[in-house]
Short mmCIF file of C-alpha atoms in Angstrom, two decimals:
data_model
loop_
_atom_site.label_atom_id
_atom_site.label_comp_id
_atom_site.label_asym_id
_atom_site.label_seq_id
_atom_site.Cartn_x
_atom_site.Cartn_y
_atom_site.Cartn_z
CA MET A 285 0.16 -0.57 -0.27
CA ARG A 286 1.34 3.52 -1.30
CA GLN A 287 1.92 5.48 1.99
CA ARG A 288 1.61 8.92 2.47
CA CYS A 289 3.91 10.29 5.00
CA ALA A 290 7.54 9.17 5.44
CA ASN A 291 8.67 6.84 8.30
CA ASP A 292 6.49 6.60 11.55
CA ALA A 293 4.62 9.48 10.68
CA PRO A 294 0.61 9.23 10.52
CA ILE A 295 -0.69 8.42 7.35
CA ASN A 296 -4.05 10.52 6.86
CA ALA A 297 -6.53 8.08 5.66
CA ILE A 298 -7.07 5.15 4.44
CA ASP A 299 -5.57 4.36 0.61
CA SER A 300 -7.27 4.08 -2.59
CA LEU A 301 -9.47 1.72 -2.56
CA ARG A 302 -10.48 -1.20 -4.76
CA VAL A 303 -13.85 -0.75 -6.41
CA TYR A 304 -15.45 -4.38 -8.17
CA ASP A 305 -17.46 -4.46 -10.57
CA ASP A 306 -20.88 -6.16 -10.71
CA THR A 307 -21.59 -9.26 -13.39
CA LEU A 308 -24.10 -11.71 -14.34
CA ALA A 309 -24.67 -15.99 -13.97
CA VAL A 310 -27.18 -18.24 -13.47
CA PRO A 311 -27.75 -19.88 -10.05
CA PRO A 312 -26.99 -23.80 -10.01
CA CYS A 313 -29.93 -25.39 -11.16
CA HIS A 314 -30.92 -26.86 -7.59
CA LEU A 315 -32.19 -23.74 -6.49
CA ARG A 316 -35.94 -22.75 -6.38
CA ALA A 317 -37.16 -21.40 -10.25
CA SER A 318 -37.96 -17.95 -8.45
CA HIS A 319 -34.20 -17.29 -7.52
CA GLN A 320 -33.18 -18.16 -10.73
CA ARG A 321 -34.72 -15.34 -12.37
CA ALA A 322 -33.30 -13.26 -10.22
CA VAL A 323 -29.87 -11.34 -11.04
CA MET A 324 -26.58 -12.24 -9.98
CA HIS A 325 -24.44 -10.25 -9.15
CA VAL A 326 -20.50 -11.08 -8.27
CA SER A 327 -17.38 -9.01 -8.96
CA HIS A 328 -15.53 -10.31 -12.16
CA PHE A 329 -13.03 -8.05 -11.64
CA THR A 330 -11.79 -9.41 -7.90
CA CYS A 331 -8.61 -9.93 -9.89
CA GLY A 332 -8.59 -8.75 -13.30
CA VAL A 333 -8.99 -4.63 -12.60
CA LEU A 334 -5.67 -4.02 -11.73
CA SER A 335 -3.97 -6.56 -13.86
CA THR A 336 -6.01 -5.16 -16.36
CA ALA A 337 -4.73 -1.22 -16.15
CA ASN A 338 -0.90 -2.96 -15.42
CA SER A 339 -1.38 -4.68 -18.90
CA ILE A 340 -1.37 -1.37 -20.97
CA PRO A 341 2.12 -0.24 -20.71
CA GLU A 342 1.24 3.11 -21.87
CA TYR A 343 -0.80 3.70 -19.51
CA ARG A 344 0.70 2.49 -16.41
CA SER A 345 3.99 4.64 -17.59
CA GLN A 346 1.50 7.21 -17.33
CA MET A 347 0.62 6.52 -13.93
CA GLN A 348 4.29 6.45 -13.07
CA CYS A 349 4.47 9.56 -14.66
CA ILE A 350 2.21 11.19 -12.48
CA ARG A 351 3.94 9.84 -9.35
CA GLN A 352 6.96 10.16 -9.96
CA HIS A 353 6.43 14.17 -10.51
CA VAL A 354 3.87 15.19 -8.48
CA LYS A 355 5.94 15.03 -5.67
CA ASN A 356 8.05 18.58 -7.55
CA GLU A 357 5.66 21.01 -5.89
CA LYS A 358 7.00 22.87 -9.38
CA PHE A 359 5.00 20.08 -11.58
CA SER A 360 1.67 22.08 -12.39
CA ARG A 361 -1.65 20.43 -11.67
CA ASP A 362 -2.22 21.18 -15.82
CA ARG A 363 0.40 18.78 -16.57
CA ILE A 364 -0.84 16.60 -13.99
CA LEU A 365 -4.65 16.52 -15.59
CA PHE A 366 -3.47 16.04 -18.26
CA ILE A 367 -1.36 13.54 -18.18
CA ALA A 368 -4.48 11.88 -16.11
CA PHE A 369 -6.48 12.35 -18.80
CA ALA A 370 -4.66 10.91 -21.90
CA ALA A 371 -3.79 7.81 -19.29
CA ARG A 372 -8.06 7.15 -19.54
CA ILE A 373 -7.96 7.92 -23.28
CA THR A 374 -5.66 5.04 -23.39
CA LEU A 375 -8.34 2.77 -21.60
CA VAL A 376 -10.86 4.22 -23.36
CA LEU A 377 -8.92 2.29 -26.75
CA TYR A 378 -7.90 -0.59 -25.20
CA ALA A 379 -11.18 -1.30 -24.52
CA HIS A 380 -11.64 -1.94 -28.48
CA ILE A 381 -8.86 -4.30 -28.00
CA HIS A 382 -9.85 -5.93 -24.49
CA ASP A 383 -13.15 -6.69 -25.71
CA TYR A 384 -12.77 -8.57 -28.73
CA LEU A 385 -10.44 -11.06 -26.92
CA PHE A 386 -12.20 -11.63 -23.94
CA GLN A 387 -15.10 -12.77 -22.86
CA VAL A 388 -15.87 -10.96 -20.11
CA ASN A 389 -15.94 -7.36 -21.80
CA PHE A 390 -14.16 -4.62 -20.54
CA THR A 391 -16.72 -2.14 -20.88
CA ASP A 392 -18.93 -2.16 -17.74
CA ILE A 393 -22.41 -3.59 -18.95
CA ASP A 394 -24.12 -0.17 -17.98
CA TYR A 395 -22.77 1.83 -21.08
CA HIS A 396 -24.44 -1.33 -23.26
CA VAL A 397 -27.85 0.07 -20.74
CA PHE A 398 -27.18 3.69 -21.20
CA SER A 399 -26.16 3.64 -24.96
CA ASP A 400 -29.60 1.29 -25.96
CA ALA A 401 -31.41 4.02 -24.46
CA ALA A 402 -30.20 6.77 -26.63
CA THR A 403 -30.68 4.66 -29.84
CA HIS A 404 -34.30 4.72 -29.18
CA VAL A 405 -34.54 8.15 -27.66
CA SER A 406 -32.66 8.80 -31.30
CA LYS A 407 -35.60 6.93 -32.89
CA GLY A 408 -38.11 8.70 -31.18
CA GLY A 409 -38.51 6.34 -28.16
CA SER A 410 -38.36 5.73 -25.27
CA PRO A 411 -34.69 5.04 -22.70
CA PHE A 412 -37.44 2.68 -21.04
CA ASP A 413 -37.94 0.88 -23.73
CA ARG A 414 -34.26 -0.89 -22.76
CA LYS A 415 -35.17 -3.20 -19.92
CA THR A 416 -33.25 -1.92 -16.73
CA TYR A 417 -32.59 1.25 -18.08
CA ARG A 418 -33.74 2.76 -14.43
CA TYR A 419 -31.44 6.39 -14.46
CA THR A 420 -32.62 9.62 -15.22
CA PRO A 421 -33.83 10.19 -19.11
CA ALA A 422 -31.99 13.22 -19.18
CA LEU A 423 -28.36 10.88 -19.10
CA ALA A 424 -30.09 8.77 -21.84
CA TRP A 425 -30.52 12.50 -24.18
CA ILE A 426 -27.03 13.68 -23.03
CA LEU A 427 -25.03 10.30 -24.86
CA LEU A 428 -27.26 10.75 -28.18
CA PRO A 429 -24.02 11.02 -29.92
CA VAL A 430 -23.25 7.51 -28.73
CA VAL A 431 -25.25 6.82 -32.25
CA SER A 432 -22.62 7.32 -34.22
CA PHE A 433 -19.37 7.82 -32.51
CA PRO A 434 -19.79 4.96 -29.42
CA ASP A 435 -17.63 5.80 -27.86
CA PHE A 436 -18.51 9.04 -27.09
CA GLY A 437 -20.07 8.17 -23.44
CA LYS A 438 -17.15 6.92 -22.02
CA ILE A 439 -14.42 9.75 -23.06
CA LEU A 440 -17.42 12.24 -21.85
CA PHE A 441 -17.06 10.20 -18.10
CA CYS A 442 -13.20 10.92 -18.64
CA VAL A 443 -13.67 14.01 -18.60
CA PHE A 444 -16.42 14.17 -15.72
CA ASP A 445 -13.30 11.97 -13.77
CA ILE A 446 -10.33 14.88 -14.69
CA ILE A 447 -13.70 18.00 -13.26
CA VAL A 448 -13.60 15.76 -10.14
CA ALA A 449 -9.77 16.93 -9.79
CA LEU A 450 -10.33 20.41 -10.50
CA LEU A 451 -13.47 20.56 -7.92
CA TYR A 452 -10.95 18.72 -4.96
CA PHE A 453 -8.38 21.67 -5.91
CA LYS A 454 -10.91 24.62 -6.06
CA ILE A 455 -12.54 22.81 -2.72
CA MET A 456 -9.32 22.35 -0.94
CA ASP A 457 -7.82 26.09 -1.93
CA LYS A 458 -9.94 26.96 1.94
CA ASP A 459 -6.99 25.91 3.15
CA LEU A 460 -4.60 28.33 1.58
CA GLN A 461 -6.03 31.40 2.53
CA GLY A 462 -4.16 33.70 5.14
CA ARG A 463 -0.84 31.16 4.64
CA LYS A 464 2.36 32.51 4.47
CA LYS A 465 4.06 31.58 0.50
CA ASP A 466 6.11 29.45 1.50
CA GLU A 467 3.58 27.26 4.27
CA ARG A 468 0.74 28.03 0.57
CA ASN A 469 3.18 25.63 -1.36
CA GLU A 470 3.49 22.71 1.31
CA ILE A 471 0.30 22.85 1.61
CA GLU A 472 -0.68 23.10 -1.77
CA ASN A 473 2.13 20.26 -3.03
CA GLU A 474 0.41 18.01 -0.05
CA GLN A 475 -2.84 18.36 -1.31
CA THR A 476 -1.66 17.94 -5.13
CA LYS A 477 -0.36 14.87 -3.70
CA SER A 478 -3.69 13.45 -2.48
CA VAL A 479 -4.99 14.17 -5.05
CA VAL A 480 -3.14 12.36 -7.56
CA ILE A 481 -2.76 9.08 -4.61
CA TYR A 482 -6.69 9.08 -4.10
CA TRP A 483 -8.21 9.81 -7.09
CA LEU A 484 -6.31 10.56 -10.55
CA ALA A 485 -3.94 8.12 -10.09
CA ASN A 486 -5.88 5.36 -8.77
CA PRO A 487 -6.57 2.55 -11.70
CA LEU A 488 -9.71 2.20 -10.00
CA THR A 489 -11.06 5.60 -10.67
CA ALA A 490 -9.39 6.06 -13.69
CA ILE A 491 -11.28 2.07 -15.22
CA ILE A 492 -14.56 2.76 -13.87
CA SER A 493 -14.84 5.93 -16.58
CA ALA A 494 -13.03 4.45 -19.25
CA ARG A 495 -15.64 1.17 -19.42
CA GLY A 496 -18.79 3.85 -19.24
CA ASN A 497 -19.83 4.43 -15.79
CA ALA A 498 -21.35 7.63 -15.51
CA GLU A 499 -20.43 7.51 -11.26
CA ALA A 500 -17.69 10.36 -12.51
CA ILE A 501 -20.61 12.96 -13.27
CA VAL A 502 -22.98 12.18 -10.34
CA SER A 503 -19.33 12.87 -7.99
CA ALA A 504 -18.51 15.95 -9.95
CA VAL A 505 -21.84 17.14 -8.95
CA VAL A 506 -21.46 16.23 -5.18
CA LEU A 507 -18.27 18.10 -5.11
CA LEU A 508 -19.92 21.24 -7.31
CA ASN A 509 -22.90 21.03 -4.23
CA ILE A 510 -20.04 21.46 -1.97
CA LEU A 511 -17.76 23.98 -3.12
CA LEU A 512 -21.21 25.70 -3.27
CA LEU A 513 -22.31 25.68 -0.18
CA GLN A 514 -18.30 26.64 0.88
CA LYS A 515 -18.49 30.01 -0.94
CA GLY A 516 -21.63 30.82 1.32
CA HIS A 517 -23.90 30.71 -2.96
CA TRP A 518 -26.78 28.48 -0.71
CA LYS A 519 -28.91 28.26 -3.05
CA TRP A 520 -27.19 27.83 -5.97
CA ALA A 521 -26.09 24.55 -3.78
CA ALA A 522 -29.86 23.54 -3.34
CA LEU A 523 -30.68 24.27 -7.23
CA VAL A 524 -27.69 21.68 -7.82
CA HIS A 525 -28.75 19.53 -5.19
CA GLY A 526 -32.04 18.77 -6.60
CA ALA A 527 -32.10 19.36 -10.37
CA LEU A 528 -28.32 17.87 -10.69
CA ALA A 529 -27.39 15.54 -7.93
CA ILE A 530 -30.65 13.69 -7.34
CA GLN A 531 -31.82 13.54 -10.79
CA LEU A 532 -28.91 11.84 -11.14
CA LYS A 533 -28.65 9.77 -8.38
CA ILE A 534 -31.30 8.97 -5.13
CA TYR A 535 -29.29 9.06 -2.38
CA PRO A 536 -27.77 12.71 -2.35
CA LEU A 537 -31.25 13.06 -0.60
CA ILE A 538 -29.53 12.30 2.51
CA TYR A 539 -27.37 14.81 2.70
CA LEU A 540 -30.39 17.34 3.35
CA PRO A 541 -30.22 16.97 7.13
CA SER A 542 -26.73 18.32 7.90
CA VAL A 543 -27.17 20.67 5.07
CA PHE A 544 -29.86 22.45 6.56
CA LEU A 545 -28.38 22.28 10.19
CA SER A 546 -25.39 23.98 8.58
CA LEU A 547 -27.11 27.31 7.22
CA SER A 548 -28.64 27.63 10.76
CA THR A 549 -27.44 29.05 14.37
CA PHE A 550 -27.60 25.71 15.69
CA GLY A 551 -23.95 25.32 17.09
CA ALA A 552 -23.67 28.99 18.23
CA GLN A 553 -26.78 28.35 21.44
CA ASN A 554 -25.88 27.05 24.54
CA HIS A 555 -28.75 26.16 25.53
CA PHE A 556 -31.13 23.31 24.47
CA THR A 557 -34.50 25.83 23.80
CA ASP A 558 -32.41 28.15 22.36
CA ARG A 559 -30.64 26.09 19.85
CA ILE A 560 -34.78 23.81 19.40
CA LYS A 561 -35.66 27.47 18.32
CA SER A 562 -32.72 28.16 15.95
CA LEU A 563 -33.96 24.93 13.95
CA PHE A 564 -38.06 26.18 13.68
CA THR A 565 -35.95 29.58 12.17
CA ASN A 566 -33.80 29.14 10.03
CA TRP A 567 -35.43 30.25 7.24
CA LYS A 568 -32.11 29.54 4.83
CA GLY A 569 -32.28 25.59 5.68
CA PHE A 570 -35.97 25.81 4.65
CA VAL A 571 -35.28 27.54 1.92
CA TYR A 572 -32.87 25.31 0.66
CA VAL A 573 -35.23 22.47 1.32
CA LEU A 574 -37.25 23.85 -0.57
CA ILE A 575 -35.56 24.74 -3.94
CA THR A 576 -33.95 20.83 -3.46
CA LEU A 577 -37.11 19.33 -3.37
CA THR A 578 -38.81 21.66 -5.74
CA SER A 579 -35.85 21.32 -8.73
CA PHE A 580 -36.21 17.75 -8.63
CA ALA A 581 -39.90 17.68 -8.51
CA ALA A 582 -39.55 20.15 -11.61
CA ILE A 583 -37.66 17.98 -13.28
CA VAL A 584 -39.71 14.73 -13.03
CA ALA A 585 -42.73 17.02 -13.90
CA PHE A 586 -40.73 17.98 -16.93
CA PHE A 587 -40.35 13.94 -17.19
CA TYR A 588 -43.37 12.69 -16.60
CA PRO A 589 -45.72 14.12 -19.97
CA ILE A 590 -43.48 12.68 -22.50
CA TYR A 591 -42.26 9.33 -20.55
CA GLY A 592 -45.34 8.72 -19.14
CA GLN A 593 -46.32 6.18 -15.63
CA LEU A 594 -42.98 3.44 -17.19
CA PHE A 595 -41.05 6.36 -16.56
CA LEU A 596 -41.88 6.96 -12.75
CA ASP A 597 -41.91 3.07 -12.15
CA GLU A 598 -38.59 2.24 -13.05
CA TYR A 599 -36.55 5.36 -12.33
CA LEU A 600 -38.19 6.32 -9.06
CA ILE A 601 -40.69 4.17 -7.38
CA TYR A 602 -38.36 1.47 -8.36
CA HIS A 603 -35.09 2.58 -6.04
CA ILE A 604 -37.91 3.18 -3.35
CA LYS A 605 -39.42 -0.81 -3.16
CA ARG A 606 -36.61 -2.59 -4.73
CA ARG A 607 -35.84 -5.85 -2.84
CA ASP A 608 -32.95 -7.16 -4.54
CA LEU A 609 -33.04 -11.36 -4.07
CA ALA A 610 -29.64 -11.80 -5.73
CA HIS A 611 -27.28 -12.19 -3.59
CA ASN A 612 -25.00 -9.28 -2.95
CA PHE A 613 -22.96 -7.87 -0.12
CA SER A 614 -25.71 -6.80 1.52
CA PRO A 615 -27.82 -9.58 5.03
CA TYR A 616 -30.73 -8.33 3.94
CA PHE A 617 -30.60 -10.97 0.76
CA TYR A 618 -30.45 -14.34 2.66
CA LEU A 619 -33.49 -12.49 4.86
CA LEU A 620 -35.17 -11.02 1.76
CA TYR A 621 -34.58 -14.93 0.16
CA SER A 622 -35.97 -17.20 3.07
CA PHE A 623 -39.39 -14.19 3.14
CA GLU A 624 -39.98 -14.30 -0.72
CA GLU A 625 -43.22 -15.84 -0.11
CA ASP A 626 -44.24 -14.60 3.17
CA PRO A 627 -45.69 -10.42 1.55
CA PHE A 628 -46.14 -9.70 5.17
CA MET A 629 -42.48 -10.06 6.14
CA SER A 630 -40.61 -9.38 3.81
CA LYS A 631 -42.21 -5.76 3.78
CA ILE A 632 -41.21 -5.53 7.49
CA ILE A 633 -37.74 -6.27 6.24
CA GLY A 634 -37.85 -4.41 3.51
CA PHE A 635 -39.14 -0.98 5.22
CA GLY A 636 -36.88 -2.07 8.17
CA ALA A 637 -34.00 -1.30 6.95
CA PHE A 638 -34.37 2.39 6.42
CA ILE A 639 -34.66 2.00 10.47
CA PRO A 640 -30.14 2.06 11.10
CA GLN A 641 -30.20 3.96 7.85
CA ILE A 642 -32.73 7.09 9.53
CA TYR A 643 -30.70 7.08 12.71
CA PHE A 644 -27.39 7.78 11.04
CA ILE A 645 -28.11 10.32 9.15
CA VAL A 646 -29.77 12.42 12.00
CA ILE A 647 -26.97 11.53 13.92
CA PHE A 648 -23.92 12.34 12.19
CA ALA A 649 -25.53 15.36 10.93
CA PHE A 650 -26.67 16.46 14.23
CA LYS A 651 -22.40 15.70 14.89
CA HIS A 652 -20.69 16.71 11.88
CA TYR A 653 -22.90 19.49 10.24
CA ASP A 654 -19.91 22.02 11.00
CA ASP A 655 -17.69 20.16 8.03
CA LEU A 656 -19.72 19.18 5.48
CA PRO A 657 -17.09 16.87 3.60
CA PHE A 658 -16.42 14.65 6.44
CA CYS A 659 -20.63 14.80 7.48
CA TRP A 660 -21.54 13.24 3.83
CA PHE A 661 -18.83 10.67 3.96
CA VAL A 662 -19.57 8.99 7.61
CA THR A 663 -23.31 9.27 6.34
CA THR A 664 -23.00 7.87 3.40
CA PHE A 665 -20.45 5.36 4.06
CA ALA A 666 -22.67 4.21 7.28
CA PHE A 667 -25.95 4.65 4.16
CA VAL A 668 -23.69 2.04 2.32
CA THR A 669 -22.85 -0.80 4.73
CA PHE A 670 -26.42 -0.39 6.07
CA ASN A 671 -28.46 -0.93 3.03
CA LYS A 672 -30.59 -3.44 1.89
CA VAL A 673 -29.26 -3.62 -1.13
CA CYS A 674 -24.79 -3.26 -1.14
CA THR A 675 -23.00 -4.03 -4.53
CA SER A 676 -19.70 -2.63 -5.52
CA GLN A 677 -20.46 0.17 -7.12
CA TYR A 678 -22.26 2.62 -3.66
CA PHE A 679 -18.75 2.12 -2.62
CA VAL A 680 -17.66 5.11 -5.37
CA TRP A 681 -20.26 7.32 -3.76
CA TYR A 682 -17.94 7.81 -0.25
CA ILE A 683 -14.89 6.84 -2.01
CA VAL A 684 -14.80 10.03 -4.06
CA LEU A 685 -15.35 12.23 -0.72
CA LEU A 686 -11.65 10.89 0.78
CA PRO A 687 -9.12 13.39 -0.49
CA LEU A 688 -11.39 15.57 1.26
CA LEU A 689 -11.24 14.56 5.06
CA ALA A 690 -7.58 12.40 4.20
CA HIS A 691 -5.69 14.81 6.72
CA LYS A 692 -8.56 14.98 9.18
CA ILE A 693 -8.40 12.27 10.23
CA ASN A 694 -4.98 10.29 12.09
CA PHE A 695 -4.44 6.86 11.66
CA THR A 696 -1.25 5.62 11.75
CA LYS A 697 0.51 3.46 9.05
CA THR A 698 -0.13 -0.16 11.05
CA ARG A 699 -4.02 0.57 11.97
CA ALA A 700 -4.69 2.02 8.22
CA LEU A 701 -3.00 -0.89 6.74
CA THR A 702 -5.17 -3.39 9.02
CA LEU A 703 -8.12 -1.72 8.32
CA LEU A 704 -7.37 -1.72 4.82
CA THR A 705 -6.46 -5.34 4.55
CA ALA A 706 -9.62 -6.42 7.36
CA TRP A 707 -11.80 -4.74 4.27
CA PHE A 708 -10.34 -6.19 1.48
CA VAL A 709 -9.86 -9.85 3.26
CA THR A 710 -14.23 -9.34 4.56
CA GLN A 711 -14.43 -8.68 0.64
CA GLY A 712 -12.50 -10.79 -0.58
CA LEU A 713 -14.59 -14.28 1.73
CA TRP A 714 -17.58 -12.96 0.16
CA LEU A 715 -16.26 -13.11 -3.09
CA LEU A 716 -14.94 -16.61 -3.45
CA THR A 717 -18.86 -17.92 -1.49
CA ALA A 718 -20.31 -16.23 -4.34
CA TYR A 719 -18.07 -17.64 -6.82
CA LEU A 720 -18.07 -20.90 -5.77
CA PHE A 721 -22.13 -20.56 -6.14
CA GLU A 722 -21.92 -19.27 -9.06
CA PHE A 723 -19.16 -21.09 -11.46
CA ARG A 724 -18.50 -24.41 -9.63
CA GLY A 725 -22.62 -24.92 -8.35
CA TYR A 726 -21.66 -25.32 -5.18
CA ASP A 727 -24.60 -24.23 -2.79
CA THR A 728 -22.79 -21.64 -0.05
CA PHE A 729 -25.49 -19.50 0.54
CA PHE A 730 -25.90 -19.51 3.65
CA LEU A 731 -21.93 -19.09 3.81
CA MET A 732 -22.59 -16.24 1.66
CA PHE A 733 -24.58 -14.76 3.88
CA LEU A 734 -22.18 -15.40 6.89
CA ALA A 735 -19.57 -13.48 4.61
CA SER A 736 -22.39 -10.68 3.84
CA CYS A 737 -22.53 -10.40 8.09
CA LEU A 738 -18.88 -10.20 8.57
CA PHE A 739 -18.10 -7.84 5.45
CA LEU A 740 -20.43 -5.82 8.01
CA ALA A 741 -18.99 -6.15 11.09
CA THR A 742 -15.71 -4.56 8.98
CA ASN A 743 -17.19 -2.29 8.11
CA THR A 744 -18.64 -1.13 11.53
CA VAL A 745 -16.04 -1.36 12.99
CA ILE A 746 -13.79 1.14 9.94
CA LEU A 747 -16.41 3.57 10.53
CA LYS A 748 -15.91 3.78 14.42
CA GLN A 749 -12.55 3.78 14.25
CA ILE A 750 -12.68 6.97 11.14
CA MET A 751 -14.87 8.29 13.51
CA ASP A 752 -12.37 7.87 16.75
CA TYR A 753 -8.91 8.97 14.83
CA TYR A 754 -11.43 12.09 12.88
CA VAL A 755 -9.70 15.41 14.47
CA PRO A 756 -11.71 18.76 13.25
CA ILE A 757 -9.24 20.63 10.85
CA ALA A 758 -9.64 23.76 13.71
CA LYS A 759 -8.29 21.12 15.81
CA HIS A 760 -5.66 19.87 13.61
CA LYS A 761 -1.56 20.78 14.05
CA SER A 762 0.19 21.53 11.35
CA ASP A 763 3.51 20.18 11.20
#
């Protein structure tokens, strides 16, 4: 694992996290027929993602170039961004070779869904004519050039990958204000290293976009929201929050409580009654929530007359009522599968899954609203960990916030390495049971459930450790 600090100095975050992809497989015939129809999730990139990147000399040399020159603070950020973008374009081009030679494609299955949806739109149809398209219609509209230029979407996602890095730098500029020139240069260099290590030179983030996954767009919008709030443009932030962030993915709704509190005078009050009063008189917070929800509703109202009830069912209602019987990292899959024929218990389990999520959203909002990047990270981490469906794609939602709080988590090298190893090992155990189930035909379904429970426990410990070793920037001692 690559360390941020030399010698025995503490490092300030968990290193780059691997993000696994999902694939489809057919379950063994001895399982019940209803489950055979369920979509099977397992990562075929467990060992392949990094080896794929490392098998490309151009990509590997470009990544090494970034890591080598970032040590020199005179090495401009613009040049780093250019090299990072070139590396991603290399991967986009490589995808054609890989997809031709190998049975397991480099191109993400979702990219085929996006492309097919865009094709339907280009012919005057609905993107929802493509089964499993459950995204905003705006994405299919944006990707219309894919019809004549198949790589357009991948390149667009890579561009947003670089925009994410630019937004990191903009947000981090806050730490440079009021600093002396020498100190400013040192901090700026450390910031650049953080962005390079956790994002630009991370082969996983590059591969995600180059394969045709749209998570980079969502990540960029979430960071833009933070930047606007940081600069005090809270009305524009509310518009971005509703019309873009929630429109692209529903999950940014979980950030509303923390933003509401950050716009109040809650923390400045000494008495309980005054704090309660500050919540009811928080007109900025109420306006923010109103703008966010109204802008989101306006976009939905715009698309509804065009695509009808199918749009609401696939884009919105599906995610609320979703009960995934396929095996995934969440232990809920086994419970839902076990009570598949009992609608009452299925509903109890499904809605009961929201209880710990709501609890953590509220608790973290009140505890960390004064540091939104950290608050959003722990909130998202908990939300994904305790979600009734947990796939590798969801890990990106909190990984994107990691560079903004790396310097606020005072882990020693040993502690960081131990937690990271535990995260990989428990995830690997689940992947092993899933592999034996899907590709070898062994009945490891209950073992998969136990592995999911172990992964849940590991994530819970990691979250607790991150919170225990979190040091707010105001209290953080500079070296």
